Tab-separated table of C-alpha atoms in Angstrom:
chain	number	residue	atom	x	y	z
A	239	MET	CA	-22.320	-67.497	17.920
A	240	SER	CA	-23.394	-67.287	21.570
A	241	HIS	CA	-22.434	-64.267	23.633
A	242	ASP	CA	-20.040	-66.401	25.713
A	243	LEU	CA	-18.198	-67.609	22.612
A	244	GLU	CA	-18.240	-64.114	21.143
A	245	ASP	CA	-16.721	-62.672	24.320
A	246	ALA	CA	-14.107	-65.435	24.538
A	247	ALA	CA	-13.066	-64.784	20.935
A	248	ALA	CA	-12.849	-61.044	21.628
A	249	VAL	CA	-10.635	-61.655	24.672
A	250	ASP	CA	-8.289	-63.920	22.693
A	251	GLU	CA	-8.121	-61.408	19.849
A	252	ARG	CA	-7.313	-58.572	22.250
A	253	LEU	CA	-4.632	-60.670	23.953
A	254	ASP	CA	-2.999	-61.320	20.576
A	255	GLU	CA	-3.107	-57.593	19.782
A	256	PHE	CA	-1.584	-56.782	23.160
A	257	PHE	CA	1.326	-59.172	22.715
A	258	ALA	CA	1.936	-58.221	19.089
A	259	LYS	CA	2.436	-54.615	20.194
A	260	ARG	CA	4.699	-55.615	23.088
A	261	LEU	CA	6.829	-57.801	20.828
A	262	VAL	CA	7.367	-54.966	18.347
A	263	HIS	CA	8.752	-52.859	21.178
A	264	ALA	CA	10.725	-55.753	22.685
A	265	ARG	CA	12.618	-56.330	19.430
A	266	GLN	CA	14.044	-52.838	19.779
A	267	LEU	CA	15.484	-53.813	23.165
A	268	GLY	CA	17.329	-56.980	22.232
A	269	ALA	CA	16.979	-60.706	21.661
A	270	ALA	CA	16.799	-61.647	25.345
A	271	PHE	CA	13.941	-59.237	26.064
A	272	THR	CA	12.150	-60.434	22.934
A	273	ALA	CA	12.492	-64.035	24.135
A	274	LEU	CA	11.043	-62.984	27.490
A	275	TRP	CA	7.929	-61.488	25.897
A	276	GLU	CA	7.545	-64.514	23.616
A	277	GLN	CA	7.522	-66.794	26.654
A	278	VAL	CA	5.160	-64.465	28.523
A	279	HIS	CA	2.784	-64.675	25.557
A	280	GLU	CA	3.127	-68.458	25.521
A	281	ALA	CA	2.207	-68.532	29.211
A	282	THR	CA	-1.259	-67.179	28.410
A	283	ARG	CA	-2.028	-69.995	25.974
A	284	GLY	CA	-4.088	-72.992	27.036
A	285	GLY	CA	-5.818	-71.461	30.044
A	286	LYS	CA	-9.521	-71.778	30.778
A	287	ARG	CA	-10.061	-67.981	30.726
A	288	ILE	CA	-12.220	-68.312	33.863
A	289	ARG	CA	-11.566	-64.772	35.084
A	290	PRO	CA	-12.226	-62.978	31.778
A	291	ALA	CA	-15.433	-64.987	31.357
A	292	LEU	CA	-16.666	-63.883	34.781
A	293	VAL	CA	-16.079	-60.237	33.851
A	294	THR	CA	-17.851	-60.398	30.489
A	295	SER	CA	-20.741	-62.674	31.522
A	296	THR	CA	-21.519	-60.514	34.553
A	297	HIS	CA	-21.335	-57.345	32.477
A	298	ARG	CA	-23.765	-58.757	29.898
A	299	ALA	CA	-26.147	-60.169	32.527
A	300	PHE	CA	-26.623	-56.713	34.033
A	301	GLY	CA	-27.367	-55.231	30.621
A	302	GLY	CA	-24.038	-53.502	30.177
A	303	ALA	CA	-23.365	-51.814	26.844
A	304	GLU	CA	-19.649	-51.076	27.308
A	305	HIS	CA	-18.509	-54.224	25.510
A	306	GLU	CA	-15.047	-53.010	24.525
A	307	ALA	CA	-14.312	-51.778	28.041
A	308	ALA	CA	-15.495	-55.087	29.513
A	309	VAL	CA	-13.193	-57.023	27.181
A	310	GLU	CA	-10.287	-54.737	28.077
A	311	VAL	CA	-10.812	-55.308	31.801
A	312	ALA	CA	-11.300	-59.037	31.179
A	313	VAL	CA	-7.918	-59.146	29.440
A	314	ALA	CA	-6.402	-57.256	32.370
A	315	PHE	CA	-7.546	-59.998	34.753
A	316	GLU	CA	-6.067	-62.682	32.487
A	317	LEU	CA	-2.744	-60.825	32.489
A	318	LEU	CA	-2.900	-60.491	36.264
A	319	HIS	CA	-3.595	-64.223	36.576
A	320	THR	CA	-0.641	-65.063	34.334
A	321	ALA	CA	1.602	-62.757	36.363
A	322	PHE	CA	0.633	-64.507	39.593
A	323	LEU	CA	1.315	-67.911	38.004
A	324	MET	CA	4.776	-66.758	36.927
A	325	HIS	CA	5.651	-65.472	40.370
A	326	ASP	CA	4.221	-68.634	41.925
A	327	ASP	CA	6.451	-70.747	39.679
A	328	VAL	CA	9.475	-68.715	40.763
A	329	ILE	CA	8.617	-69.089	44.448
A	330	ASP	CA	7.969	-72.833	44.100
A	331	ASP	CA	10.770	-73.408	41.558
A	332	ASP	CA	8.317	-75.198	39.273
A	333	THR	CA	9.311	-75.692	35.638
A	334	ILE	CA	6.136	-77.282	34.196
A	335	ARG	CA	2.670	-75.816	33.760
A	336	ARG	CA	-0.236	-76.872	31.548
A	337	GLY	CA	1.714	-79.940	30.489
A	338	ARG	CA	4.717	-78.101	29.041
A	339	PRO	CA	7.764	-76.119	30.211
A	340	ASN	CA	6.706	-72.823	31.764
A	341	LEU	CA	8.640	-69.583	31.429
A	342	VAL	CA	10.996	-70.580	34.249
A	343	GLY	CA	11.587	-73.974	32.641
A	344	ALA	CA	12.182	-72.498	29.192
A	345	PHE	CA	14.707	-69.931	30.419
A	346	ARG	CA	16.463	-72.514	32.574
A	347	ALA	CA	16.879	-74.777	29.543
A	348	GLN	CA	18.346	-71.859	27.570
A	349	ALA	CA	21.103	-71.314	30.118
A	350	LEU	CA	22.001	-74.855	31.231
A	351	HIS	CA	25.120	-74.749	29.059
A	352	ARG	CA	26.447	-72.186	31.560
A	353	GLY	CA	25.830	-74.476	34.514
A	354	GLU	CA	23.041	-75.035	37.040
A	355	SER	CA	23.725	-71.866	39.030
A	356	ALA	CA	23.595	-69.611	35.978
A	357	ALA	CA	20.500	-71.368	34.639
A	358	PHE	CA	18.710	-70.966	37.971
A	359	ALA	CA	19.527	-67.242	38.202
A	360	TRP	CA	18.520	-66.613	34.578
A	361	ALA	CA	15.204	-68.414	35.001
A	362	GLN	CA	14.366	-66.727	38.309
A	363	ALA	CA	15.057	-63.276	36.871
A	364	ALA	CA	12.899	-63.991	33.820
A	365	GLY	CA	9.989	-65.225	35.935
A	366	ILE	CA	10.088	-62.246	38.269
A	367	LEU	CA	10.432	-59.670	35.505
A	368	GLY	CA	7.803	-61.315	33.305
A	369	GLY	CA	5.304	-61.249	36.150
A	370	ASP	CA	6.155	-57.654	37.007
A	371	LEU	CA	5.632	-56.550	33.415
A	372	LEU	CA	2.194	-58.156	33.289
A	373	ILE	CA	1.052	-56.665	36.596
A	374	HIS	CA	1.958	-53.210	35.321
A	375	ALA	CA	0.291	-53.929	31.970
A	376	ALA	CA	-2.915	-55.136	33.632
A	377	GLN	CA	-3.204	-51.918	35.609
A	378	GLY	CA	-2.437	-49.928	32.473
A	379	LEU	CA	-5.235	-51.587	30.511
A	380	VAL	CA	-7.758	-50.715	33.209
A	381	ALA	CA	-6.471	-47.143	33.421
A	382	ALA	CA	-6.802	-46.668	29.647
A	383	ALA	CA	-10.169	-48.414	29.173
A	384	ALA	CA	-13.142	-46.393	27.900
A	385	LEU	CA	-14.801	-45.983	31.291
A	386	GLN	CA	-16.434	-43.254	33.313
A	387	PRO	CA	-13.948	-41.662	35.757
A	388	ALA	CA	-15.796	-43.082	38.770
A	389	GLN	CA	-15.785	-46.569	37.247
A	390	ARG	CA	-12.081	-46.340	36.442
A	391	ARG	CA	-11.294	-45.319	40.011
A	392	LEU	CA	-13.320	-48.212	41.439
A	393	LEU	CA	-11.711	-50.731	39.092
A	394	LEU	CA	-8.177	-49.534	39.790
A	395	GLU	CA	-8.896	-49.774	43.516
A	396	LEU	CA	-10.264	-53.276	42.950
A	397	MET	CA	-7.138	-54.276	41.030
A	398	GLU	CA	-4.938	-52.859	43.793
A	399	GLU	CA	-6.885	-54.790	46.425
A	400	SER	CA	-6.519	-57.995	44.408
A	401	LEU	CA	-2.767	-57.480	44.269
A	402	ALA	CA	-2.530	-56.861	48.004
A	403	VAL	CA	-4.760	-59.762	49.062
A	404	THR	CA	-3.066	-62.239	46.725
A	405	ALA	CA	0.429	-61.138	47.752
A	406	ALA	CA	-0.535	-61.494	51.409
A	407	GLY	CA	-1.835	-64.987	50.687
A	408	GLU	CA	1.321	-65.982	48.820
A	409	LEU	CA	3.536	-64.675	51.609
A	410	ALA	CA	1.488	-66.591	54.166
A	411	ASP	CA	1.779	-69.713	51.999
A	412	VAL	CA	5.573	-69.523	52.094
A	413	GLY	CA	5.575	-68.720	55.807
A	414	LEU	CA	3.300	-71.642	56.652
A	415	THR	CA	5.191	-74.101	54.451
A	416	THR	CA	8.601	-73.136	55.826
A	417	GLY	CA	7.405	-73.112	59.427
A	418	VAL	CA	8.064	-69.395	59.879
A	419	LEU	CA	4.346	-69.094	60.648
A	420	PRO	CA	2.557	-71.673	62.841
A	421	PRO	CA	0.409	-74.063	60.748
A	422	VAL	CA	-2.887	-73.376	62.519
A	423	LEU	CA	-5.809	-74.640	60.421
A	424	PRO	CA	-7.838	-71.364	60.451
A	425	GLU	CA	-4.765	-69.458	59.245
A	426	VAL	CA	-4.106	-72.033	56.530
A	427	LEU	CA	-7.720	-71.766	55.356
A	428	ALA	CA	-7.482	-67.963	55.311
A	429	MET	CA	-4.300	-68.211	53.241
A	430	SER	CA	-6.011	-70.543	50.788
A	431	ASP	CA	-8.866	-68.055	50.392
A	432	ALA	CA	-6.550	-65.078	49.921
A	433	LYS	CA	-4.370	-66.737	47.281
A	434	THR	CA	-7.176	-67.442	44.851
A	435	ALA	CA	-10.718	-66.402	45.730
A	436	HIS	CA	-10.280	-62.630	45.526
A	437	TYR	CA	-8.567	-62.190	42.174
A	438	SER	CA	-10.102	-65.265	40.523
A	439	PHE	CA	-13.757	-64.851	41.493
A	440	ARG	CA	-14.636	-61.906	43.699
A	441	ALA	CA	-12.824	-59.197	41.762
A	442	PRO	CA	-13.824	-60.275	38.210
A	443	LEU	CA	-17.484	-60.538	39.235
A	444	ARG	CA	-17.397	-57.128	40.870
A	445	ALA	CA	-15.579	-55.655	37.868
A	446	GLY	CA	-18.225	-56.840	35.415
A	447	ALA	CA	-20.990	-55.452	37.615
A	448	ILE	CA	-19.231	-52.090	38.018
A	449	ILE	CA	-18.747	-51.679	34.256
A	450	ALA	CA	-22.438	-52.452	33.702
A	451	GLY	CA	-23.464	-49.887	36.317
A	452	ALA	CA	-25.110	-52.466	38.591
A	453	ALA	CA	-26.479	-51.257	41.923
A	454	ASP	CA	-24.179	-51.398	44.925
A	455	SER	CA	-26.701	-53.615	46.712
A	456	VAL	CA	-25.962	-56.556	44.403
A	457	LEU	CA	-22.206	-56.411	44.884
A	458	ALA	CA	-22.372	-57.944	48.362
A	459	ALA	CA	-24.205	-61.022	47.064
A	460	LEU	CA	-21.738	-61.440	44.209
A	461	ASP	CA	-18.859	-61.035	46.644
A	462	ASP	CA	-20.299	-63.680	48.958
A	463	TYR	CA	-20.709	-66.055	46.045
A	464	GLY	CA	-17.186	-65.349	44.779
A	465	ARG	CA	-15.600	-65.950	48.170
A	466	HIS	CA	-17.183	-69.378	48.526
A	467	ALA	CA	-16.786	-70.470	44.901
A	468	GLY	CA	-13.170	-69.303	44.890
A	469	THR	CA	-12.375	-71.146	48.107
A	470	ALA	CA	-13.959	-74.329	46.733
A	471	PHE	CA	-11.832	-73.882	43.607
A	472	GLN	CA	-8.597	-73.606	45.613
A	473	LEU	CA	-9.446	-76.491	47.948
A	474	ARG	CA	-10.182	-78.696	44.946
A	475	ASP	CA	-6.851	-77.613	43.475
A	476	ASP	CA	-5.128	-78.697	46.699
A	477	LEU	CA	-6.791	-82.112	46.478
A	478	LEU	CA	-5.895	-82.533	42.820
A	479	GLY	CA	-2.336	-81.454	43.590
A	480	VAL	CA	-1.950	-84.587	45.723
A	481	PHE	CA	-4.523	-87.089	44.471
A	482	GLY	CA	-4.978	-85.976	40.860
A	483	ARG	CA	-3.155	-87.019	37.714
A	484	PHE	CA	-0.632	-85.146	35.590
A	485	THR	CA	-3.022	-85.391	32.638
A	486	ASP	CA	-5.712	-83.647	34.698
A	487	MET	CA	-3.496	-80.968	36.196
A	488	GLY	CA	-0.929	-80.277	33.471
A	489	LYS	CA	1.742	-80.185	36.190
A	490	SER	CA	3.343	-82.489	38.719
A	491	THR	CA	1.119	-84.048	41.380
A	492	SER	CA	4.192	-84.695	43.522
A	493	SER	CA	5.579	-81.181	43.953
A	494	ASP	CA	3.259	-80.193	46.831
A	495	LEU	CA	4.299	-83.296	48.759
A	496	ARG	CA	7.992	-82.866	47.968
A	497	ARG	CA	7.855	-79.289	49.241
A	498	ALA	CA	5.590	-80.253	52.160
A	499	THR	CA	3.297	-77.393	51.104
A	500	MET	CA	1.061	-76.377	54.007
A	501	THR	CA	-2.367	-76.761	52.424
A	502	PRO	CA	-5.575	-77.208	54.463
A	503	LEU	CA	-5.271	-80.895	53.562
A	504	VAL	CA	-1.924	-81.180	55.352
A	505	ALA	CA	-2.893	-78.822	58.180
A	506	TYR	CA	-5.927	-80.948	59.008
A	507	ALA	CA	-3.864	-84.150	59.102
A	508	LEU	CA	-1.307	-82.513	61.400
A	509	GLN	CA	-4.056	-82.051	63.988
A	510	THR	CA	-4.594	-85.808	64.192
A	511	SER	CA	-2.662	-88.667	65.784
A	512	PHE	CA	-0.936	-89.183	62.424
A	513	ARG	CA	1.040	-85.930	62.803
A	514	ASP	CA	4.497	-87.386	63.486
A	515	ALA	CA	4.199	-90.058	60.819
A	516	LEU	CA	3.080	-87.473	58.260
A	517	LEU	CA	5.918	-85.082	59.077
A	518	GLU	CA	8.377	-87.929	58.609
A	519	ALA	CA	6.799	-88.932	55.303
A	520	LEU	CA	6.757	-85.335	54.052
A	521	GLY	CA	10.490	-85.114	54.607
A	522	ARG	CA	10.937	-81.712	56.163
A	523	ASP	CA	14.416	-80.248	56.672
A	524	GLY	CA	15.657	-81.488	53.326
A	525	ALA	CA	15.006	-85.206	53.783
A	526	VAL	CA	13.681	-87.261	50.877
A	527	SER	CA	9.904	-87.517	51.194
A	528	ASN	CA	7.890	-90.715	50.947
A	529	GLU	CA	5.103	-89.593	48.648
A	530	ALA	CA	3.125	-92.830	48.681
A	531	GLU	CA	3.123	-92.953	52.481
A	532	ALA	CA	2.170	-89.274	52.724
A	533	ARG	CA	-0.818	-89.855	50.448
A	534	ARG	CA	-1.875	-92.864	52.513
A	535	LEU	CA	-1.669	-90.861	55.736
A	536	LEU	CA	-3.685	-88.003	54.256
A	537	GLU	CA	-6.363	-90.583	53.501
A	538	VAL	CA	-6.408	-92.563	56.767
A	539	SER	CA	-6.161	-89.439	58.934
A	540	GLY	CA	-9.480	-88.285	57.510
A	541	ALA	CA	-7.878	-85.167	55.995
A	542	ARG	CA	-8.952	-85.913	52.430
A	543	ALA	CA	-12.540	-86.550	53.496
A	544	ALA	CA	-12.559	-83.399	55.642
A	545	VAL	CA	-11.381	-81.212	52.759
A	546	GLU	CA	-13.890	-82.857	50.408
A	547	ASP	CA	-16.570	-81.897	52.937
A	548	LEU	CA	-15.230	-78.332	53.023
A	549	VAL	CA	-15.433	-78.144	49.238
A	550	ALA	CA	-19.055	-79.278	49.336
A	551	GLU	CA	-19.865	-76.753	52.075
A	552	HIS	CA	-18.374	-73.872	50.089
A	553	VAL	CA	-20.160	-74.926	46.898
A	554	ALA	CA	-23.447	-75.032	48.832
A	555	ALA	CA	-22.740	-71.607	50.350
A	556	ALA	CA	-21.951	-70.206	46.900
A	557	GLN	CA	-25.235	-71.578	45.598
A	558	ALA	CA	-27.084	-70.072	48.568
A	559	ALA	CA	-25.613	-66.639	47.806
A	560	LEU	CA	-27.244	-66.860	44.383
A	561	SER	CA	-30.706	-66.845	45.957
A	562	ASP	CA	-30.457	-63.041	45.964
A	563	LEU	CA	-33.062	-62.032	43.392
A	564	SER	CA	-31.182	-58.837	42.536
A	565	ILE	CA	-28.813	-61.073	40.551
A	566	PRO	CA	-30.290	-61.652	37.074
A	567	ARG	CA	-31.715	-65.140	36.624
A	568	ALA	CA	-29.461	-66.069	33.708
A	569	LEU	CA	-26.398	-65.093	35.727
A	570	ARG	CA	-27.619	-67.044	38.760
A	571	GLU	CA	-27.944	-70.159	36.625
A	572	HIS	CA	-24.553	-69.643	34.990
A	573	LEU	CA	-22.748	-69.000	38.270
A	574	GLY	CA	-24.432	-72.016	39.815
A	575	GLU	CA	-22.825	-74.163	37.122
A	576	VAL	CA	-19.483	-72.425	37.651
A	577	ALA	CA	-19.583	-73.242	41.369
A	578	GLU	CA	-20.260	-76.913	40.645
A	579	VAL	CA	-17.350	-77.052	38.212
A	580	ALA	CA	-15.068	-75.214	40.659
A	581	GLY	CA	-15.860	-77.734	43.365
A	582	GLY	CA	-15.322	-80.827	41.276
A	583	ARG	CA	-13.138	-79.681	38.422
A	584	MET	CA	-10.408	-81.356	36.440
A	585	ARG	CA	-8.023	-79.197	34.436
């Protein structure tokens, strides 16, 4: 078994152990809380495990010997990712993820017999609390991992920074989409970077290097790579969210248009002569959107091509960051492949 497969199996095994323990405790606190933890566990199934893999592959590449600690921190990042997805589903009122009902959708279905209002409240509470529990658990795993005190401090600070940056990005996303914040393209691009790049790429890479005891000098190169690869990942996600297929995404490719989500794709188009037509098609202020027309306008305005170019630029910049020879060759090759997948991926 290759190291990558070995690490992936270890992460899955540790996740199962984590949830088995939580479910034992949940059963002491009632059926509803048990159902919450069951759905939280279900939410971790079917993911690509991108973030855990970045932690463990980076740790191994730098010759790290703290395998159990690396797996523990890798699991923490997967829990953090799942928490952010849950909160994102609450904010966006999405009920489908990875091709099946998400936690919000499952809890809403449970309570529909009490009416739409009760079902909505029940589902929102479950999504918020489920995400909160996982954020706390992720920090707890890092705090309890078999690490040197200095490493633990650095990793907890890294986790805290990931929380802050991602929350700032999510808040900006809501502000830009609702019009509370002006949809200026640089701000929209910064939001896109904050929502994903830090916790999905930059922080896991740094975490693996810290656990392995890598020199501080290499962290800047990894951070530069992670910023560009993570931004390419999010921009590709924005494109797939409009022009992809349900079978590729595992979720609706209409929800971003129905909500008139302020992605860089939309922000670019709003700077063109197609602005008024696009706003009408997007259906702001509660109007019914014209999805087909919105897609057409995002094409003819040049927005889709512009974002495709941005993806390519960020992939190239990520590859350039890997020219730093302080990054082990095997890791440079692996991360180069990751950047290519991030820029052109299908889920």
